[in-house]
C-alpha cells in the first residue's frame, strides 16, 4: 500500500479511537421531566421481604473507573432499601475470570454496613467470564439467601462483553423465578444485556453511568410487584422514549488504490484500481423505551408571575428567580410600597373607541397596582374616574383606606361603552374637581398625579387642557398602546412619563415602572435603571477627618440621584484605613433617607490604608448574592481615594472587572500617581481632581459614567450567584446552579451530610466578618 494511504488509514484509526464523551442512554424528555425523575428516585422506599444480589463485573474490559461507577450505582440503590434480615437482604459477587463472593445476603443487617462493604470492594481484573458466574449461582444459589421463600432479584452490572456463552445459564436462572436486571456500564453490548435480562426487556435493562435514572428504572419495575413504593400517591410509572448507543468497530470503504494483477495464460501484469477499507469505531444507536417514575412538580402550576422562572426544590417546594422589579414578594408578585406622599387619580377611557376587554384590563391593572403598592405604611391614596364625553368620578381619591374595600369598589365601576373620546375635556375636569377634598394646600399637600389609561385617540384638543393641568402642579402620566404614544407624550410633556406596552399581555409589566415614576422627582441621572452600587471611601490617616467628611458629602449627593429601593437601585458603602469595614451592605438600607443617614454615620478609621485589601473585601463580602447582590443587575464600585496605599490595587480591581463589576476611580491630589493610573485601568474609568473641595464639581461626570455602565449587557453568571463552589450555567435567558457533591438548593445554598465520597461532608458557609 502506498505510504500516503497507510498514513490516512492510521489517522482514521487514531481519531476514531477516542470516543466522544456522550451519555450512552438518553431519555428523550424535557429537562424539567429529567429533574422530576431524579427527584422521584429519592422518594422511593423498598421495604418488603426480598433477596437482592449484585453481580458486578470486575474484568479488564470494564476497567477500574467503570467498576467504581458500578459500585456507586449499587450504593445508590441501597439507599432506598430497608435492609435488615427480616426485610431486604443484600449480597454481592464480583466476577471476572472467576466469581468471588464479596459478602453473602445474611452478612449484614443495616444499610450502613452494606454500603461500606460495597464501597470497600477491590477491583479484580481478568477476563469477562459472565457465563461461569451465572453457573456458579445455579450451583450455589443465592449465598445466605432464603431460597424461593421470598422473591429473588439478581442485578448484573456489566459491559455485556462475555468471553463465553451466557444464553443457557441466563435462561435457567430466569426459569427458577429469579428477576434479572442487566445494567450496562462503559460501552455496553446491548444485545447481550437483552440475553441476560428478564422480560419485558425495556423494564429490566438499565445504564449505570446515569446513576439516579438507573435507580429510578429499577425501583419503577420493582414497584409493580409491591416491593418498592413511593411516598406520594400522585407519582406514576410512565414510558419514555430512549436512545441507547453502542461503540462498535465497523468496516468502512476508504477509497481505491492502484494494484497489479497477473492475467491467466499470459505473462502480462495488469494495473487497476482496487478498493480498500479501514476499520473504524463508531456509535450505533438503538431506539428503545424506558419506564420511569415521575411525580408532579411544584412548578407544574406555574406559580411564578411576571416572567419569573420556577426552580423546583424537591417534590413539594420551589423557588422563583424573579426579574429585578418583582423580587420583593413570593412568586414574583410585585411588592412596591409607595414611600412618597402622593394622591393618584386613574383616568380610564370608557368611550366607544375602547373595547370592553381593554376597559376590564385597565381596571385589573388598577387593582393589581393597589394590591402591590398600598401597604399598611403607605402614604399614597388612590381614586378612579371613567370618561367618555364627560368625566364620572367612580372612586374619589382617598375615599377607601382599606385595599380590599378599594378593590371591591373597582369591581362595581361599569363600562360605559358609548360617546366620543374627549380626553382633553376629561383632563381639564380632573384638574378642576378630580381630587376633591384630597387637594390640600401648602406644605401639607401631597404630590398629585393623574394616570391616563387609554387605547383610543382623543377626539378633542389635548395640548391646552394638559398645560392647564400641569400648571396646577399635577404630574401627568400616560399608559397606553403604541397607537396613542404620540398623543400621550403631548399630554404628559415628556416621553419619560409615558408607558407603552406592545401587547395586552404586557400591560401588568408596567406596574413597577409606574411605581418608580410616581415617587420620582425627575432628578437627573439614571435612577430608573437597575443597579447595585458600592461607594468605597478612603478613611486612612493620609486623607484626614476633614477631607473624609467631604468624601461623605460627595457620596450623599451622588446617592440622591438614584431611585433607592430593592427593585431598582441598591447602594452599599465600604470604608478603609487601618482596617476595612462594611459601613452598610447593598440590602441593608432600602430608602433614600436610610442611605443618607447611614452615609453620615460612616466612621473615619485612620491608620494606613490598603486600597487592594478593600477591593478584595468588596469582591468576597459585598458584591456577592448572599450579601444582597442581585443576579442580572449591573454592578459598579466607585473608589474615592487620596491615592496613598493604591500600589497593590491594580490586580484586585481587575479581578472585580473580570467578574462583571465596573470600577471607577475618583482620585484626589495634586499629582496623578502611576498607581492610580494602573488601578483605574481604562482611561475613561478615572476622574482626577487636585483638591477635595473640587469633588462637588465632578458629580455630573461620575453620573455619566455610572449611567453608561448601567446600560452594559449583563452576564447572569458574573458574579456567580451559586454558593458552596457551585457552577453557574446560562440557560434559556436565565441560569441554573450545578452544585458540587454535597450541595443542594437552586443556588447550592444548603450543604447535605449525605454522600459516599470523601470531602462531601460540610456545613453551611459562615459569612465572613466585615472587619
Coordinates of C-alpha atoms in Angstrom, one line a residue, residues 348-355 387-390 417-426 452-462 484 487:
X348 CA -59.8 55.3 32.5
X349 CA -61.2 55.7 28.9
X350 CA -64.7 54.2 28.6
X351 CA -65.8 55.6 25.3
X352 CA -67.0 53.9 22.1
X353 CA -63.3 53.8 21.0
X354 CA -62.4 51.5 23.8
X355 CA -63.2 47.8 23.8
X387 CA -64.6 59.2 31.0
X388 CA -66.1 59.4 27.5
X389 CA -67.8 62.7 26.7
X390 CA -67.9 63.5 30.4
X417 CA -69.1 51.9 26.0
X418 CA -70.5 54.9 24.3
X419 CA -69.9 58.5 23.4
X420 CA -67.0 60.4 22.0
X421 CA -63.4 60.1 23.4
X422 CA -62.9 63.6 24.8
X423 CA -59.6 63.2 26.6
X424 CA -58.8 66.9 26.7
X425 CA -62.1 67.7 28.4
X426 CA -61.5 64.9 30.9
X452 CA -54.3 58.4 32.0
X453 CA -55.1 54.9 30.7
X454 CA -56.4 54.8 27.1
X455 CA -56.2 52.8 23.9
X456 CA -58.2 55.4 21.8
X457 CA -57.1 58.7 20.3
X458 CA -58.8 61.8 21.6
X459 CA -61.5 63.5 19.5
X460 CA -60.8 66.9 21.0
X461 CA -57.7 69.0 21.5
X462 CA -55.4 67.8 24.4
X484 CA -51.5 56.6 21.2
X487 CA -50.7 61.8 22.0

